Coordinates of C-alpha atoms and ligand atoms in Angstrom, one line a residue:
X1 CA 49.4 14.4 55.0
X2 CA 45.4 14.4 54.6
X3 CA 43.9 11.8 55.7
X4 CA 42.3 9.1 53.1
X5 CA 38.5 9.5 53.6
X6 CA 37.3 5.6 54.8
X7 CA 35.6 4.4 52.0
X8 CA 31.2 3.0 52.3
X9 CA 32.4 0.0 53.3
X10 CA 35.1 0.8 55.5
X11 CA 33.2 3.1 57.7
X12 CA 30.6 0.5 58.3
X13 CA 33.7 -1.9 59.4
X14 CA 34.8 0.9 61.6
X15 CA 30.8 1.7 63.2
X16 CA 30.9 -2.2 63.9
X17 CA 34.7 -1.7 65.6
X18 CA 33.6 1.2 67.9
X19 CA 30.7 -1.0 68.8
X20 CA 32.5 -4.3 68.9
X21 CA 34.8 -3.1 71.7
X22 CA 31.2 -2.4 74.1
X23 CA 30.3 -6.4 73.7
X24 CA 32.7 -9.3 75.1
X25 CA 32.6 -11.8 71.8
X26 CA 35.7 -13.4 70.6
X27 CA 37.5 -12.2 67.8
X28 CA 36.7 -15.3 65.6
X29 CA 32.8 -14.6 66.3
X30 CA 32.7 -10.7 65.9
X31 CA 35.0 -11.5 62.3
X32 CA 32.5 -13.8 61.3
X33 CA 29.5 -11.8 62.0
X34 CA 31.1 -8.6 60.3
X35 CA 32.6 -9.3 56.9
X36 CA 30.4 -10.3 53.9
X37 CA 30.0 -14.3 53.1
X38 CA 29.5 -14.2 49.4
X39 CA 30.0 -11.3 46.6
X40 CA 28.6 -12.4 43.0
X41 CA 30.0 -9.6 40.8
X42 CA 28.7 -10.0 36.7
X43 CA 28.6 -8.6 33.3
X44 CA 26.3 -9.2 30.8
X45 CA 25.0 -8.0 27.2
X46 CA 22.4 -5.4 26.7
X47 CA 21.5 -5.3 22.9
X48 CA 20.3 -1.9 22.0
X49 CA 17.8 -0.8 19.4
X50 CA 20.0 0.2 17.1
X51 CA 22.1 -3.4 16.8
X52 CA 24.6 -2.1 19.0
X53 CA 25.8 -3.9 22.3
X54 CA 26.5 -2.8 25.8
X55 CA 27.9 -4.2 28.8
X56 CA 25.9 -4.3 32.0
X57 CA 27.5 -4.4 35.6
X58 CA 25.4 -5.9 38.1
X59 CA 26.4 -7.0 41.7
X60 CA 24.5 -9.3 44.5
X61 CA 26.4 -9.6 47.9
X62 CA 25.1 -12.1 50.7
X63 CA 26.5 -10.4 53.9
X64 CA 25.5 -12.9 56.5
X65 CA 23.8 -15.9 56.7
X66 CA 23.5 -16.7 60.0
X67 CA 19.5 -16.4 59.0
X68 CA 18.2 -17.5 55.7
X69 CA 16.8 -16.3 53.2
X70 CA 19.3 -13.4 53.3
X71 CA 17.4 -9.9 52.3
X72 CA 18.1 -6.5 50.9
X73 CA 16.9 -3.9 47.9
X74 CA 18.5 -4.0 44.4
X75 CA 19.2 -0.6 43.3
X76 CA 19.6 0.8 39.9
X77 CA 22.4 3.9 40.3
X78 CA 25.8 5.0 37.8
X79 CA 27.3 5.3 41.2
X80 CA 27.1 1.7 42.2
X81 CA 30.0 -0.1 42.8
X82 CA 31.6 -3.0 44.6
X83 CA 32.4 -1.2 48.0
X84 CA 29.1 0.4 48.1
X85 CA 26.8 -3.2 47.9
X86 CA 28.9 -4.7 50.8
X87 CA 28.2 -1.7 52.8
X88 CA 24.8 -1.8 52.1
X89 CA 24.4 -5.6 52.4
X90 CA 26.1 -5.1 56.3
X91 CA 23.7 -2.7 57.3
X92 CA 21.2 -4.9 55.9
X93 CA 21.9 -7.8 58.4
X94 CA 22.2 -4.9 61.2
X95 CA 19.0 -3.9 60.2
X96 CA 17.0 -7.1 60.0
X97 CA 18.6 -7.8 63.9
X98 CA 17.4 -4.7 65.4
X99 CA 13.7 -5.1 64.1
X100 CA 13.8 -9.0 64.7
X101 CA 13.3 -9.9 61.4
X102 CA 14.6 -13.7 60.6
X103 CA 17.2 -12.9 57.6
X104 CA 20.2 -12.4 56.8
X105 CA 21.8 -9.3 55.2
X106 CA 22.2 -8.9 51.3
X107 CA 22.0 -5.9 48.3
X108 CA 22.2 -6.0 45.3
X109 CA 22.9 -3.8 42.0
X110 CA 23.2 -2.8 38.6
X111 CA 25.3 0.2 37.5
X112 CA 23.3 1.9 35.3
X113 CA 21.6 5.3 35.3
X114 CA 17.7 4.6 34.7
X115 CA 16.6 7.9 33.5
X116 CA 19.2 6.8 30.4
X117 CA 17.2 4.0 29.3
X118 CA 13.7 3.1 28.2
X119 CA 11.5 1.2 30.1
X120 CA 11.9 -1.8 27.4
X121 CA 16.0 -1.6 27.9
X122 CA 15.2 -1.6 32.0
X123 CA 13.0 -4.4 31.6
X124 CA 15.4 -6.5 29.0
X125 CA 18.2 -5.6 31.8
X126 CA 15.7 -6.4 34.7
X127 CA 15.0 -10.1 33.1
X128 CA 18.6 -10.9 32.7
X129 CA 20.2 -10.0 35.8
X130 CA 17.5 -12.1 37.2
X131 CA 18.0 -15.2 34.9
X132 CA 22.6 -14.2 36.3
X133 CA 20.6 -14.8 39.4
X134 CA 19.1 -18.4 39.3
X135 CA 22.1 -19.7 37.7
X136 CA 23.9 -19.2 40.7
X137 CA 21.4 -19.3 43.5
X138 CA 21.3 -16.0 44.7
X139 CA 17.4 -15.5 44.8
X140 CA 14.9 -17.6 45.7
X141 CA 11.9 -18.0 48.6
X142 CA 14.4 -19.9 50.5
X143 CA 17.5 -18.7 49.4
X144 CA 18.1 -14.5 49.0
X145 CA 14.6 -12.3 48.5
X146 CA 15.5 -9.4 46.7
X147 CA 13.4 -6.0 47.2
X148 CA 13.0 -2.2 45.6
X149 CA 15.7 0.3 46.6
X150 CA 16.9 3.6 45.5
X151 CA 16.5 4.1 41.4
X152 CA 14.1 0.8 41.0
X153 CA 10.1 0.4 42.4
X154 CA 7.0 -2.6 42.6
X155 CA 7.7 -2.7 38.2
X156 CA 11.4 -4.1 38.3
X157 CA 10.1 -6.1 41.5
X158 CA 7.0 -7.6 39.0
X159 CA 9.9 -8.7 36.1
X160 CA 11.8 -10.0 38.4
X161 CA 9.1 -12.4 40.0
X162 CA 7.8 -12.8 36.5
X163 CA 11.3 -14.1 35.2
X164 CA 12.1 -16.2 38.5
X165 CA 8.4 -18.0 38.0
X166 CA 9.0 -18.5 34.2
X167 CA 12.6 -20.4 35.1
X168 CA 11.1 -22.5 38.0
X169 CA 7.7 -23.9 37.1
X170 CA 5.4 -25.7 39.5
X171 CA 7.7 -23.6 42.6
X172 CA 4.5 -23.5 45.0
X173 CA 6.4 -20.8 46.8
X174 CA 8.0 -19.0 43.7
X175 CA 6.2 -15.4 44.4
X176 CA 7.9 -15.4 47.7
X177 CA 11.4 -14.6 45.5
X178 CA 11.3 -11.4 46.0
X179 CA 8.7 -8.5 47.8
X180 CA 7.7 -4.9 46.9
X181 CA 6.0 -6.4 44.0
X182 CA 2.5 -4.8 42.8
X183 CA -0.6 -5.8 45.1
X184 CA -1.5 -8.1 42.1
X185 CA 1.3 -9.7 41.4
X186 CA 1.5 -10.8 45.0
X187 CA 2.4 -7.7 46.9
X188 CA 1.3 -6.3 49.9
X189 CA -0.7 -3.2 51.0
X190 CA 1.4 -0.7 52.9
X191 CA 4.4 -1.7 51.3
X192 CA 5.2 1.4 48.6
X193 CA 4.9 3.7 52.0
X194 CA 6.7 1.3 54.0
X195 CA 10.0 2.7 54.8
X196 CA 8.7 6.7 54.8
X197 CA 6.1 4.9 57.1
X198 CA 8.4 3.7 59.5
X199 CA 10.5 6.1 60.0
X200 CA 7.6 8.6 60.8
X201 CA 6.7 5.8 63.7
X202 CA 10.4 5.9 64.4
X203 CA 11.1 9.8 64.3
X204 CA 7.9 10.1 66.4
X205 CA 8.3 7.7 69.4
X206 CA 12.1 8.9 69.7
X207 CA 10.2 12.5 69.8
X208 CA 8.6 11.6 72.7
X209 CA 11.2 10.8 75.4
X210 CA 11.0 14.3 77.0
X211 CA 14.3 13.7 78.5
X212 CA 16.0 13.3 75.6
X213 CA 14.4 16.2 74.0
X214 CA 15.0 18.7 76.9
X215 CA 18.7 18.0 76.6
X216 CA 18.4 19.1 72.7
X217 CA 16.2 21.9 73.9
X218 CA 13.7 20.4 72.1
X219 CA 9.7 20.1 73.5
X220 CA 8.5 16.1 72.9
X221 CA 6.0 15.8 69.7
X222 CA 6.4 16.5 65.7
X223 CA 4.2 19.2 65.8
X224 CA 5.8 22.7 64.9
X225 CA 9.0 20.5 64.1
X226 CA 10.9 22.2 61.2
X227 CA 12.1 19.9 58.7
X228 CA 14.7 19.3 55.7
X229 CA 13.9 17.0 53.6
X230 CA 17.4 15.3 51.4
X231 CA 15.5 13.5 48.4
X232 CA 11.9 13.1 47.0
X233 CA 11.7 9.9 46.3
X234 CA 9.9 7.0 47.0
X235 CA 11.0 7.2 51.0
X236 CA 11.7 11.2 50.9
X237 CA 8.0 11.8 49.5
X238 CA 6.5 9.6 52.3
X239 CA 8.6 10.8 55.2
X240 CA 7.3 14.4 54.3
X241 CA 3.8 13.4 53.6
X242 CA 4.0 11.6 57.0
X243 CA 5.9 14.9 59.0
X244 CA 3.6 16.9 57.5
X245 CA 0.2 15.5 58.3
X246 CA 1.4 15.2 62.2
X247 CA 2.3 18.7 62.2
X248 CA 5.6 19.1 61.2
X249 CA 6.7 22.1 58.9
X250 CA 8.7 21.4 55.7
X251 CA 10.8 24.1 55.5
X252 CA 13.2 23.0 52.5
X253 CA 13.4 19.9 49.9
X254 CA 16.4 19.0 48.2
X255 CA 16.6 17.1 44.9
X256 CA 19.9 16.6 42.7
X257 CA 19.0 19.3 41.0
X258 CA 18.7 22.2 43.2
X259 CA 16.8 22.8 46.7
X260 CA 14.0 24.7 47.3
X261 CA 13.2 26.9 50.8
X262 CA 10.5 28.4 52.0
X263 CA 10.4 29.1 56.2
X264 CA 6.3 29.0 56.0
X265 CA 6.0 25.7 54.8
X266 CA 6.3 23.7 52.0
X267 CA 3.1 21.3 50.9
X268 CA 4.1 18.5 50.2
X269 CA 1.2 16.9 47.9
X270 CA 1.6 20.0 45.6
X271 CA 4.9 19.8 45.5
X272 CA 4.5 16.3 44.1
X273 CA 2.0 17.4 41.7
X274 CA 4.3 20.2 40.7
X275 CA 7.0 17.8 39.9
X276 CA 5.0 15.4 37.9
X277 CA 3.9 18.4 36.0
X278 CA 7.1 20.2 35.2
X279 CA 9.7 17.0 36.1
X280 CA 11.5 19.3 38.4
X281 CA 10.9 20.7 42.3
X282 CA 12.3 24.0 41.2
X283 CA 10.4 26.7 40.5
X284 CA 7.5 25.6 43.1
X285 CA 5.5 28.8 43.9
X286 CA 5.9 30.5 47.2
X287 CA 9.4 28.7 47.8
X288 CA 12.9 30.1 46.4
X289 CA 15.0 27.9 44.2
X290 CA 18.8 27.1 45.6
X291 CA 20.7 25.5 43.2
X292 CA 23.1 23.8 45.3
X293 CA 20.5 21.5 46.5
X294 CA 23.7 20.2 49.2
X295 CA 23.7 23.3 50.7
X296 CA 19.9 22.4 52.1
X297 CA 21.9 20.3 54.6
X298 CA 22.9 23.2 56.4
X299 CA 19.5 25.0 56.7
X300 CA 18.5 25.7 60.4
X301 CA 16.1 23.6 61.3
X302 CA 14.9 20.9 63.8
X303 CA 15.4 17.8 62.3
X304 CA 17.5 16.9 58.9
X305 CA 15.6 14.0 56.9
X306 CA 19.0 12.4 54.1
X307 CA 16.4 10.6 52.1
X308 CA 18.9 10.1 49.0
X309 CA 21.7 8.7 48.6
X310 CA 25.5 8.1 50.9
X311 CA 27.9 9.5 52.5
X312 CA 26.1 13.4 52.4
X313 CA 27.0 14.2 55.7
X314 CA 30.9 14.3 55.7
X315 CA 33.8 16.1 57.6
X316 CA 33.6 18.7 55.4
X317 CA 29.7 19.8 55.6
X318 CA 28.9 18.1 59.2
X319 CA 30.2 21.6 60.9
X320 CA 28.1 23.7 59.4
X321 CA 24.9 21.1 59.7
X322 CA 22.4 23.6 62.0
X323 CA 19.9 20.6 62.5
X324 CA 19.5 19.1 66.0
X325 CA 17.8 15.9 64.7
X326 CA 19.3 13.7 62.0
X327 CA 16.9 11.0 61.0
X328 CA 19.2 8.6 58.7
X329 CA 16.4 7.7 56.5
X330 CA 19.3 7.1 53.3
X331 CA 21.5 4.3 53.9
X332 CA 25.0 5.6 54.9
X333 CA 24.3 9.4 55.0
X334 CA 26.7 10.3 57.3
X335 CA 30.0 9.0 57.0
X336 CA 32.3 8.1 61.0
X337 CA 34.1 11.7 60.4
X338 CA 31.0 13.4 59.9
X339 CA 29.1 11.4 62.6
X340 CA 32.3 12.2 65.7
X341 CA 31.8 16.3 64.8
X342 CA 27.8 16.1 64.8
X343 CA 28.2 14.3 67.9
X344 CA 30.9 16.8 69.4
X345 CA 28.2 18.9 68.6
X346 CA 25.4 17.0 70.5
X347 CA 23.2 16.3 67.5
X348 CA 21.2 13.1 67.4
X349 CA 21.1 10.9 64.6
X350 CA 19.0 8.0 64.7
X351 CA 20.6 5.6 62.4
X352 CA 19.6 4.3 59.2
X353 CA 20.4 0.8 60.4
X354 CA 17.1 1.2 62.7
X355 CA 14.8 4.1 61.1
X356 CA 14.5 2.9 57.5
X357 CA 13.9 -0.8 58.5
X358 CA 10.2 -0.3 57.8
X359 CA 10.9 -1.1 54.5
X360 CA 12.4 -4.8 55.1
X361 CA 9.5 -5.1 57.8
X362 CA 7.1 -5.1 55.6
X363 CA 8.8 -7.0 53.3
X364 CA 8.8 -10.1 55.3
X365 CA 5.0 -9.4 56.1
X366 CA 5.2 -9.6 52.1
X367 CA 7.0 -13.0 52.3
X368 CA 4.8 -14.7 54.8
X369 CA 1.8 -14.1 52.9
X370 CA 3.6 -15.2 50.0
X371 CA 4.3 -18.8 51.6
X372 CA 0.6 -18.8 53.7
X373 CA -1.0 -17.8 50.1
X374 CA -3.9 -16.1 52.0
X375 CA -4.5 -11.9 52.2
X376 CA -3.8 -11.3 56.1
X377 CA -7.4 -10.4 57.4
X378 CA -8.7 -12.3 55.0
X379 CA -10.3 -15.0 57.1
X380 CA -10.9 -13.0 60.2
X381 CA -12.1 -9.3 59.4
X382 CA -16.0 -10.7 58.7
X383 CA -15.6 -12.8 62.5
X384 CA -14.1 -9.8 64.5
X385 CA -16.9 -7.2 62.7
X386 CA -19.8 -9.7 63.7
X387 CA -18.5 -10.1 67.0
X388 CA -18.1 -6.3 68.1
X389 CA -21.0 -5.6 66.6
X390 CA -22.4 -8.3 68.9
X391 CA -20.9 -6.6 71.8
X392 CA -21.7 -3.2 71.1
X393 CA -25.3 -4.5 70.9
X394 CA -24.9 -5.9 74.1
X395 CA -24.0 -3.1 75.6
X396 CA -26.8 -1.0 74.4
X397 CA -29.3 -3.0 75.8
X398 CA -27.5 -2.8 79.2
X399 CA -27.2 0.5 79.2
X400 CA -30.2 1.6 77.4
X401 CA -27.9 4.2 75.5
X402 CA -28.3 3.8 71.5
X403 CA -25.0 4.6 69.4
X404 CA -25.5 5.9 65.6
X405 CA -24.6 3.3 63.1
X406 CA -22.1 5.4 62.0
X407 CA -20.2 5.0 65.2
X408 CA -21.2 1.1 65.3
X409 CA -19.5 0.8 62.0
X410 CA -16.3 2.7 62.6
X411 CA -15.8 0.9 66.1
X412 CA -16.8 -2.4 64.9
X413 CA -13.9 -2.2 62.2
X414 CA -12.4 -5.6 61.5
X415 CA -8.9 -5.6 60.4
X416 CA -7.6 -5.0 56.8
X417 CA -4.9 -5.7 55.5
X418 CA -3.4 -2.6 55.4
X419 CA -4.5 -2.0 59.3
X420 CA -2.3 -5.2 60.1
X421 CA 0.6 -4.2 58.4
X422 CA 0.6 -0.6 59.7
X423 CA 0.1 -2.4 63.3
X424 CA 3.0 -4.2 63.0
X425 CA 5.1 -1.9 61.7
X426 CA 4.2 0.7 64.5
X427 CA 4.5 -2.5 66.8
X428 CA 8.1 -2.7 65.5
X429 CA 9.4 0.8 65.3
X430 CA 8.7 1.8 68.6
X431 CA 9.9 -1.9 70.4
X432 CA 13.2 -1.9 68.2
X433 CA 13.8 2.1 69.5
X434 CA 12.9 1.3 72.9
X435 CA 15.3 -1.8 72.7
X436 CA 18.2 0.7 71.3
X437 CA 17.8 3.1 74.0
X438 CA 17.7 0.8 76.6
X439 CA 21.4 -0.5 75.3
X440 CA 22.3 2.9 74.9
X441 CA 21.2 3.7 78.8
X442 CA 22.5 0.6 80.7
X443 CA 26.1 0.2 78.9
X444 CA 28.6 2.4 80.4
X445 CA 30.5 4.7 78.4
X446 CA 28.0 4.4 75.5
X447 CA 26.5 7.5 74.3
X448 CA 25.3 7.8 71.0
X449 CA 22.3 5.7 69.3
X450 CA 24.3 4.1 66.4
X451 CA 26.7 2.5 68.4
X452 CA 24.2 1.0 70.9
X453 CA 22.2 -0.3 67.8
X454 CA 25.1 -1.7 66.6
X455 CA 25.7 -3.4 70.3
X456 CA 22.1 -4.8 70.4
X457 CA 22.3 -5.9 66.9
X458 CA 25.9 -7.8 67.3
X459 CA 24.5 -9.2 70.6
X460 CA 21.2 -10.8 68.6
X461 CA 23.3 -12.1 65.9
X462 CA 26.2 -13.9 67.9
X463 CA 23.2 -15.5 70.4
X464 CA 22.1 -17.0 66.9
X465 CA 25.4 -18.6 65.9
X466 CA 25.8 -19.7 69.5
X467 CA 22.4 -21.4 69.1
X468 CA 23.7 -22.7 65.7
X469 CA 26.7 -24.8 67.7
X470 CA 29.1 -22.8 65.1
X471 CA 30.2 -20.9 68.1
X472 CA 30.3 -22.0 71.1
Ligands
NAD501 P1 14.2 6.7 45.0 O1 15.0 6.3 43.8 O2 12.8 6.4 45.0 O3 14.5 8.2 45.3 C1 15.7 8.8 45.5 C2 15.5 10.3 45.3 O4 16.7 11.0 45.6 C3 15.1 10.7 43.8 O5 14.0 11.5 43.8 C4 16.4 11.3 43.3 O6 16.2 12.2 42.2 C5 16.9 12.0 44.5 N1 18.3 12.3 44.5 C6 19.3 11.8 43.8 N2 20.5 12.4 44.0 C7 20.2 13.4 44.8 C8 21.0 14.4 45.4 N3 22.3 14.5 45.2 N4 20.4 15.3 46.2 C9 19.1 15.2 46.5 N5 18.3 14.3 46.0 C10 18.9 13.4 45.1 O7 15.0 5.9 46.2 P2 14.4 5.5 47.6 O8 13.8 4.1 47.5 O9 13.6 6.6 48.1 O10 15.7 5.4 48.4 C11 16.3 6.5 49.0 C12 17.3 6.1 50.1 O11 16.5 5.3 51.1 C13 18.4 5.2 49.7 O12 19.6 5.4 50.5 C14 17.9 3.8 49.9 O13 18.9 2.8 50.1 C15 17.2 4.0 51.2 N6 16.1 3.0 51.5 C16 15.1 2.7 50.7 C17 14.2 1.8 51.0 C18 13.0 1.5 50.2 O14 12.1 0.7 50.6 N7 12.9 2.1 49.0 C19 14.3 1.1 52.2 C20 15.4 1.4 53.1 C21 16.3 2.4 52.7

């Protein structure tokens, strides 16, 4: 008899398992750490133009909260059930441990399909799953910070502070309820490009372990890569944009309706424009149209980017994948049946748990200057200008050797915002990897990256409940 295909959930129970067995916590502890603490599953009314009524599904799970606030994307998707917002809160908790951000795991979601409803019906639906929200204290600065994720963007993030503010007045702290809001409505710059950003840091610093890339028959470096991209969306778009600038080559792009190919190239600001002009990627000129946009997984190239949605990798596809490099930056792309043949194989993936977490790291750069209330750079770009400028004046004098201003300008630079954030995300991408690799090099019998990310991540999280006294 076929076996039963494990389902979201299940194979990130059975990721944590294979990992479990590399770490020397009791059973109680590893338990604790790996099933979900609280699952707040609702309905409630949407009334329709027309007088009619319908009945929304929406879900928030809190995974763990052996750090609060817990933390994780809301998405908007006919596909979302149950099962799939545990997994997602899980990975979430992984996630926050392996780039040493201080929260717990959450998700949350509404079982819709967006392109179905107006932008007044998303917004009515927006508002109330909020309001399902305060009544039982699943959001709040303090409490669970929700975020954007697949099928919702910086406008459900703005109702949703908007509606959070409106039912706690006075909250000094109330913006901090949620991040990827709009720059003015208390967002943060860097944030939109976040999650494509990081996992171009990501992609790029595991690109350069030569080691590691001789055994793939690889040379170090993006440049000359060739590269699939698995969904144009919001982390998709930026993950190409990103590739493309450092010299990869986009070779194909898959949407859910059809792929497109083209072995010269694919660029990807026109291919944006393109799609905001017709509402499709099909058709774009110079590239041939595939309509089983799937089928892109296969495609020989270099590295395979699964920017869209779960379990796309699978028993069934994963012997056929031609990539040598899969960079997990979907949640879940691959499922365990998948990921033992790709490995059989000798592919790398670089798990989602660590390459998309630029997202959630700029997030809580989005939460602390919610609670300090003050743009980072703010009070210190003027101060560090004025004193290289100093220096650099200094130095011409010593030297007798006059720079233009031009160059004075451009050295004397004080920090933006957006140069702090991209700091610190680069800052984390590369110490998280170099972290996972160094788990994945000094524990015997490990040998792929998701389990050791797993290890570390277990390893950080039972060190905090030990701290806690809950364990001792
Ligand atoms: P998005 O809604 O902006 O984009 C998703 C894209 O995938 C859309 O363009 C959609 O048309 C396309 N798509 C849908 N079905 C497809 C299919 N079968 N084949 C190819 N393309 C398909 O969502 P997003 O925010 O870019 O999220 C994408 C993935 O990244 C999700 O797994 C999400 O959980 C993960 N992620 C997102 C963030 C974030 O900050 N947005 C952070 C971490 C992880």
């Amino acid at each position: 008899m076929a076996q039963r295909e494990l389902s979201f959930f299940e194979t990130v129970l059975a990721f944590f398992d294979k990992a479990a067995a590399y770490t020397s916590h009791p059973k109680g502890l590893l338990d604790q750490i790996k099933y979900c603490n609280s699952v707040y599953s609702f309905k409630f009314p949407l009334k329709n133009d027309d007088g009619t009524y319908e009945i929304i599904h929406g879900f928030r799970v809190e995974h763990s909260h052996h750090k609060q606030p817990v933390k994780g994307g809301i998405r908007y998707s006919e596909m979302v059930n149950e099962d799939e917002i545990k997994a997602l809160a899980a990975l979430m908790t992984y996630k926050c441990a392996i780039v040493d951000v201080p929260f717990g795991g959450a998700k949350g979601g509404v079982k819709i399909e967006p392109r179905n409803y107006t932008s007044s019906q998303l917004e009515r639906i927006t508002r109330r799953y909020t309001a399902e929200l305060v009544k039982k204290n699943f959001i709040g600065p303090g409490v669970d910070v929700p975020a954007p994720d697949y099928g919702t963007s910086g406008r459900e993030m703005a109702w949703i502070a908007d509606t959070f503010n409106a039912l706690n007045p006075g909250l000094i702290d109330s913006d901090a309820c949620v991040t990827g809001k709009p720059i003015e409505q208390g967002g943060i710059r860097g944030r939109i490009e976040a999650t494509g950003n990081g996992v171009f840091y990501g992609v790029r610093h595991v690109l350069s372990y030569a080691e590691d890339m001789k055994k793939l028959g690889l040379s170090p470096g993006l440049d000359g890569k060739r590269v699939v991209v698995q969904g144009m969306g919001n982390v998709g778009y930026h993950v190409a944009k990103f590739f493309q600038q450092a010299g990869a080559v986009i070779v194909a792009v898959a949407e859910y309706d059809g792929a497109i190919y083209n072995p010269n190239g694919i660029d990807i600001d026109e291919l944006q424009a393109h799609r905001k002009e017709t509402g499709s990627t099909l058709d774009f000129p110079g590239a041939k149209n595939f309509e089983n946009g799937k089928q892109a997984l296969e495609y020989e190239c270099d590295i395979l980017v699964p920017a869209a949605l779960e379990r796309q990798i699978t028993a069934e596809n994963a012997p056929r994948v031609q990539a040598k490099i899969i960079a997990e930056a979907a949640n879940g792309p691959t499922t365990a049946d998948g990921e033992d043949i790709l490995l059989k194989k000798g592919v790398m993936i670089i798990p989602d748990m660590y390459l998309n977490a630029g997202g959630v790291t700029v997030s809580y750069f989005e939460w602390l200057k919610n609670l300090s209330h003050v743009r980072f750079g703010r009070m210190s770009k003027r101060f560090e200008e004025a004193s290289n400028m100093g220096l650099l004046n200094a130095v011409e004098k010593l030297t007798g050797k006059a720079l233009s201003q031009d160059e004075k300008t451009l050295i004397s630079h004080g920090a933006d915002e957006i140069d702090l954030v991209n700091s610190g995300l680069e800052e984390t991408m590369i110490n998280a990897y170099d972290d996972i690799h160094e788990t994945l090099v000094s524990t015997d019998g490990l040998d792929d990256l998701r389990t050791a990310a797993f290890v570390s991540s277990i390893n950080k999280i039972a060190v905090t409940y030990m701290q806690l006294g809950i364990f001792p």
